[in-house]
Structure formats: structure tokens, C-alpha cells
PDB file of C-alpha atoms in Angstrom:
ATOM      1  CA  UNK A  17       0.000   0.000   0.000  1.00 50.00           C
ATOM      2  CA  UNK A  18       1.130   3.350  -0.692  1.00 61.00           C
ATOM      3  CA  UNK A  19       1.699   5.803   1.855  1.00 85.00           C
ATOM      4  CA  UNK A  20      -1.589   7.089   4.517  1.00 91.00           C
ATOM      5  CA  UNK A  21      -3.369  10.265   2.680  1.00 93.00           C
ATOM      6  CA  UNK A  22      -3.734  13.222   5.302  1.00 93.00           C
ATOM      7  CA  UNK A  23      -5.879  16.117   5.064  1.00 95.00           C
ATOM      8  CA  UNK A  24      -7.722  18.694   7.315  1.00 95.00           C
ATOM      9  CA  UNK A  25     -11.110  18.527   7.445  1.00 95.00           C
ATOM     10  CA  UNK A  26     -11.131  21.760   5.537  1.00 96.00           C
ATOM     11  CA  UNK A  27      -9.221  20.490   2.809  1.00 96.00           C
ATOM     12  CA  UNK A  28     -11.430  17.552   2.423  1.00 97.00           C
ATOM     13  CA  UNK A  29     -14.518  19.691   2.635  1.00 96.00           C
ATOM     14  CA  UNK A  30     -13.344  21.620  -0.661  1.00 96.00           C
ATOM     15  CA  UNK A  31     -12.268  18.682  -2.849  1.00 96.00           C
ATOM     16  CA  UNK A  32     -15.656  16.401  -1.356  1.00 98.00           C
ATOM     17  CA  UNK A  33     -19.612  17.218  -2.334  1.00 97.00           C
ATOM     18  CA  UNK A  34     -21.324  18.108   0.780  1.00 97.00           C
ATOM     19  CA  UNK A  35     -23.003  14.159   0.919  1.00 97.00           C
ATOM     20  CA  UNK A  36     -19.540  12.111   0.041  1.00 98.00           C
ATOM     21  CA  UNK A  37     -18.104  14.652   2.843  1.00 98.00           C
ATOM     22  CA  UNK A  38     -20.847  13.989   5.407  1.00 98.00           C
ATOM     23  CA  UNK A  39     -20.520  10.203   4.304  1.00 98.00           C
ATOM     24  CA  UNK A  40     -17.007   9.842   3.919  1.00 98.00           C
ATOM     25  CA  UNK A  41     -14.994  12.181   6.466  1.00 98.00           C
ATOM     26  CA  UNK A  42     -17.471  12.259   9.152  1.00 97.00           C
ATOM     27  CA  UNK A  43     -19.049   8.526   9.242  1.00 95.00           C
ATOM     28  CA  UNK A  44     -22.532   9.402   7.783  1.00 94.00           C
ATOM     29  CA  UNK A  45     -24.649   7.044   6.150  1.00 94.00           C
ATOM     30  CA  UNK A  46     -26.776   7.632   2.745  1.00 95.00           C
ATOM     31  CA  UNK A  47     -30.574   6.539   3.078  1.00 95.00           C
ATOM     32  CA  UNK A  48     -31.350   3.425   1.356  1.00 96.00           C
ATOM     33  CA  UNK A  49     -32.022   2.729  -2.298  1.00 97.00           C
ATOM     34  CA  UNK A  50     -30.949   6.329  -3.011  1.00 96.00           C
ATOM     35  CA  UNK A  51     -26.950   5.670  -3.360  1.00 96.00           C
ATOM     36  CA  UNK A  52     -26.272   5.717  -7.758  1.00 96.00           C
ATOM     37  CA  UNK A  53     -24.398   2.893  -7.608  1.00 97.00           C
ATOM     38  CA  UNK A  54     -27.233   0.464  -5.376  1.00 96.00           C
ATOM     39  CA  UNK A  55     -28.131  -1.012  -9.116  1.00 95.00           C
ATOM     40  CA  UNK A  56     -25.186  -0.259 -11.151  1.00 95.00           C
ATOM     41  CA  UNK A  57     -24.259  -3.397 -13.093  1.00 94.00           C
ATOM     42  CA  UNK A  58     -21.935  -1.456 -14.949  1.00 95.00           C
ATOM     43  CA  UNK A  59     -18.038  -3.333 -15.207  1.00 96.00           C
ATOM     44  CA  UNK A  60     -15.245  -1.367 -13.149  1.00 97.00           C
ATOM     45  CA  UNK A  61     -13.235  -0.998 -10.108  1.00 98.00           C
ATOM     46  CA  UNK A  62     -14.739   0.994  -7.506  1.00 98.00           C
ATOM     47  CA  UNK A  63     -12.580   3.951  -6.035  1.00 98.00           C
ATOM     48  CA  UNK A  64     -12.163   5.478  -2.797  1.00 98.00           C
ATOM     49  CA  UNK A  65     -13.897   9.058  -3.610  1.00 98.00           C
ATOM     50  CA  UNK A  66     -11.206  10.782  -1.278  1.00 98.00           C
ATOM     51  CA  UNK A  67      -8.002   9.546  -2.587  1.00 97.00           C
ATOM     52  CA  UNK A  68      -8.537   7.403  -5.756  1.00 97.00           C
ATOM     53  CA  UNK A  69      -7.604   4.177  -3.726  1.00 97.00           C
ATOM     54  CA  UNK A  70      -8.979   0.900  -5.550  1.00 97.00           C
ATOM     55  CA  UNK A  71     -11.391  -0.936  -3.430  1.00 98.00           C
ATOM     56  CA  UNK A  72     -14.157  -2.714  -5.003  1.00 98.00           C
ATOM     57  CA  UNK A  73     -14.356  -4.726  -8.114  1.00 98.00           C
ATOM     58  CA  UNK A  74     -17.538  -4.808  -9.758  1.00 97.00           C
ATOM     59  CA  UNK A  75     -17.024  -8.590 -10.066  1.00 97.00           C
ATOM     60  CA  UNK A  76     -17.428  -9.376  -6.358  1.00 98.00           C
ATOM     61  CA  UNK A  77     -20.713  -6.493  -6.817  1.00 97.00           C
ATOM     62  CA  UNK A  78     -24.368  -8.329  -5.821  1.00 97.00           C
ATOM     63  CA  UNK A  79     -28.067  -7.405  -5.065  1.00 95.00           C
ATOM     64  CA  UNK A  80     -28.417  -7.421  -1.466  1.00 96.00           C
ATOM     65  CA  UNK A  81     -31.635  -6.303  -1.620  1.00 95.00           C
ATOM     66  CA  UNK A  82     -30.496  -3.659   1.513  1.00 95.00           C
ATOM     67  CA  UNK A  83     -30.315  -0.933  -0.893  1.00 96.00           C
ATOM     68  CA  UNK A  84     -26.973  -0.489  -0.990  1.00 97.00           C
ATOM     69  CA  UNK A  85     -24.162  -1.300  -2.889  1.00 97.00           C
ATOM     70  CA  UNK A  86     -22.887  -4.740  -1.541  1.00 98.00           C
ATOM     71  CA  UNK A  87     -19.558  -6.667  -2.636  1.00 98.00           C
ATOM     72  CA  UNK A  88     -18.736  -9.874  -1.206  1.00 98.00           C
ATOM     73  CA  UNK A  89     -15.026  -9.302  -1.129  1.00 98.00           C
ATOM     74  CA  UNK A  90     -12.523  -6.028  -1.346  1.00 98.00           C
ATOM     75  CA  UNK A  91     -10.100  -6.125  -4.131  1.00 96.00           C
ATOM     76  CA  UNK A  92      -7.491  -6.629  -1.936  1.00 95.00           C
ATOM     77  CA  UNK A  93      -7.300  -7.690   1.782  1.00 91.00           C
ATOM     78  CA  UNK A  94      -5.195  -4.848   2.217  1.00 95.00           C
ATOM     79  CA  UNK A  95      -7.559  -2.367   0.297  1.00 97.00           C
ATOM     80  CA  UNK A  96      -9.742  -1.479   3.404  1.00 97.00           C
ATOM     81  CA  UNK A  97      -9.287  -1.763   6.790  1.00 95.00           C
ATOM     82  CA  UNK A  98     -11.649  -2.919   9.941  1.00 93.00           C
ATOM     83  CA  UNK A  99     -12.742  -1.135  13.113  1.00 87.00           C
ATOM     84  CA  UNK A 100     -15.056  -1.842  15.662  1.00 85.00           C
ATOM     85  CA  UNK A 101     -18.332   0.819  15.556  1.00 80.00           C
ATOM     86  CA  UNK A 102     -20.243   0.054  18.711  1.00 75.00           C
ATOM     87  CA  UNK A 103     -22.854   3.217  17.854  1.00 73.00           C
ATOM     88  CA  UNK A 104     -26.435   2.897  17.772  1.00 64.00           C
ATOM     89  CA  UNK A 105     -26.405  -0.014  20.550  1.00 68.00           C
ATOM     90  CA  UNK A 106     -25.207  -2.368  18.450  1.00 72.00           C
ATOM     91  CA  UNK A 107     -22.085  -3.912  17.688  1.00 80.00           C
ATOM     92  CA  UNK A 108     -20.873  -4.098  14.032  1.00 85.00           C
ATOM     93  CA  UNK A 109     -17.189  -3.913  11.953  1.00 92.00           C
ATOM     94  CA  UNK A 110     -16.871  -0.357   9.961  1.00 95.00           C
ATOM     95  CA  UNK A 111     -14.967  -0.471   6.962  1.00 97.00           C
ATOM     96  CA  UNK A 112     -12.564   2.385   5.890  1.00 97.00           C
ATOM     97  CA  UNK A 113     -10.186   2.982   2.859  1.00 98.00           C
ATOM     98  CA  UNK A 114      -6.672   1.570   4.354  1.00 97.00           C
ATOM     99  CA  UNK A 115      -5.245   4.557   2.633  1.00 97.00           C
ATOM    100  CA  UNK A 116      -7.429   7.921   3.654  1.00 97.00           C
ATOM    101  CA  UNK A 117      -9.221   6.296   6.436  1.00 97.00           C
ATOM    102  CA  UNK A 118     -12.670   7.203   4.805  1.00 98.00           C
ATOM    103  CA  UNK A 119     -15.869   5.525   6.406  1.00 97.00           C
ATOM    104  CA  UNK A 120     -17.213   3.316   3.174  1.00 98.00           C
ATOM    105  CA  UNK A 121     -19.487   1.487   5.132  1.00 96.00           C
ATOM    106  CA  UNK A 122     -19.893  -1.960   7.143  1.00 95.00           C
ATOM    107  CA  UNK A 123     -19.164  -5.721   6.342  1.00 96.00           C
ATOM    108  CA  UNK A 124     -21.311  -8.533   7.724  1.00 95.00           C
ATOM    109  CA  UNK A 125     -21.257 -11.921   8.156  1.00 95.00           C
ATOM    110  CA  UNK A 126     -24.792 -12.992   5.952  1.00 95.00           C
ATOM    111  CA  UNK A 127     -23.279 -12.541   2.670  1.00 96.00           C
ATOM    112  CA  UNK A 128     -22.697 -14.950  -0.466  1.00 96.00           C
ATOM    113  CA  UNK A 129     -19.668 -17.693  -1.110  1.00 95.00           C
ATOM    114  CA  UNK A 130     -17.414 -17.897  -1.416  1.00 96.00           C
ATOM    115  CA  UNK A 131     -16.323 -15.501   1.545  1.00 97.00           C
ATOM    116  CA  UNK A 132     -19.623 -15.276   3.435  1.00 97.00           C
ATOM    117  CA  UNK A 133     -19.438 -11.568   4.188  1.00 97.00           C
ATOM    118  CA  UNK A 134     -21.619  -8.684   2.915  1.00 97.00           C
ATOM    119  CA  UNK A 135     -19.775  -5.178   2.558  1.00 98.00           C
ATOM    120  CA  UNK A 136     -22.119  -2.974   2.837  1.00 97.00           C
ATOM    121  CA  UNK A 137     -20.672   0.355   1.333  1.00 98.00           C
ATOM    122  CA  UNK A 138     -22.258   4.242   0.765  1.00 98.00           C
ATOM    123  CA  UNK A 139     -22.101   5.313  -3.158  1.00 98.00           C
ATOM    124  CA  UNK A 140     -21.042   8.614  -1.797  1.00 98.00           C
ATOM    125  CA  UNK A 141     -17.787   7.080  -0.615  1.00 98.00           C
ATOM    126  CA  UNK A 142     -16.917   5.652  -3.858  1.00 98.00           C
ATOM    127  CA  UNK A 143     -16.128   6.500  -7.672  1.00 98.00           C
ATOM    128  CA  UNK A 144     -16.641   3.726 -10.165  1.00 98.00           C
ATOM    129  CA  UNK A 145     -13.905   3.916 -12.963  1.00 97.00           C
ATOM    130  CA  UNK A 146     -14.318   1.519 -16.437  1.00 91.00           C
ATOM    131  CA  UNK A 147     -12.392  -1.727 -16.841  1.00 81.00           C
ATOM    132  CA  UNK A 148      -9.789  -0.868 -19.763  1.00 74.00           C
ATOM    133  CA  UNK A 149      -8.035  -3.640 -21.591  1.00 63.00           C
ATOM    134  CA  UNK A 150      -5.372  -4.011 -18.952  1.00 57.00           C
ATOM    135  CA  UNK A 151      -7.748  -4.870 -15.935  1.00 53.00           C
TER     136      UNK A 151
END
């Protein structure tokens, strides 16, 4: 992994929208179904919106039916990183880009095979780019 992306809060707030800075810096979550890439079925690797990290493949990309975009598996294992988020009285595992530290979401254990797991990301925190040739 390349080395960890630090900004201010300012300086994220001016290269961010409002929503992916509200989602991304500060641990928001988008409502349901409303996300652009919920029913994307379009081929690419998904981006971290903050610093251009590669996360998702749209391979590992499946209907949840949560209304959100769900992947069964990061492109990497060292792609995103885990931490425990014991708000709203329950206990679940945030994930965050390993690189910027920007809140993409959750991962849970009811997902497909072959890993199991269900990340549960925000389409604010993430930029889809095309598959070229090389990918």
C-alpha cells in the first residue's frame, strides 16, 4: 500500500460534495435505495472518492436487496481496513479505505460464497472507474 493520505477537514470539505463529505470524512450514512451505484451493473473498479484508492471490483458487486451497494469481497485484503463501531447499541465492523481512512461502510457476516461476508458500502464514498483492456 502506498503511503496514509492526510488532510484537514477543511481540505477535504473543498475537494468532497457536501453528501460524500458527510458520508465519507465524518461517518454518515446515505438513506437506502438512493446511493447511484445500489443497481449499477456497470463493469469497473470501484474507487475510494477521497483519494482514488482501488477498493471494489464490480465482479465481487451483488443485489443485497439492503439498498446499498454490496460486494462480497474487497479487491485486496489490504484495500480497506476494519474497526469496531459500537454506535447505535449495536455492535458491528466499519470499513474504511486503508489509505485515507474514509468511512465506506460496514461488512457482515450474511453474505454470499465464497467468503460469506456482505460489505455494505455508501455510493457517496466511492467513484466507479471503467475496466480498460489491462484490468
Amino acid at each position: 500500500m502506498t503511503d496514509k493520505v492526510r488532510k484537514s477537514d477543511e481540505e477535504w470539505a473543498r475537494k468532497l460534495t457536501p453528501e460524500q463529505f458527510k458520508v465519507a470524512r465524518k461517518k454518515g450514512t446515505e438513506r437506502a435505495f438512493t446511493g447511484k451505484y445500489n443497481d449499477s451493473k456497470a463493469p469497473g473498479i470501484y474507487h475510494c472518492v477521497c483519494c482514488d484508492a482501488p477498493l471494489f471490483d464490480s465482479d465481487t458487486k451483488y443485489d443485497s436487496g439492503t439498498g446499498w451497494p454490496s460486494f462480497w469481497a474487497p479487491l485486496s485484503p489490504d484495500a480497506v481496513a476494519e474497526e469496531a463501531d459500537n454506535k447505535l447499541f449495536m455492535r458491528r465492523t466499519e470499513i474504511l479505505c486503508a489509505r485515507c481512512d474514509a468511512h465506506l461502510g460496514h461488512v457482515f457476516p450474511d453474505g454470499p460464497q465464497p467468503t460469506g461476508l456482505r460489505y455494505c458500502m455508501n455510493s457517496a464514498s466511492l467513484d466507479l472507474k471503467p475496466k480498460t483492456g489491462g484490468d
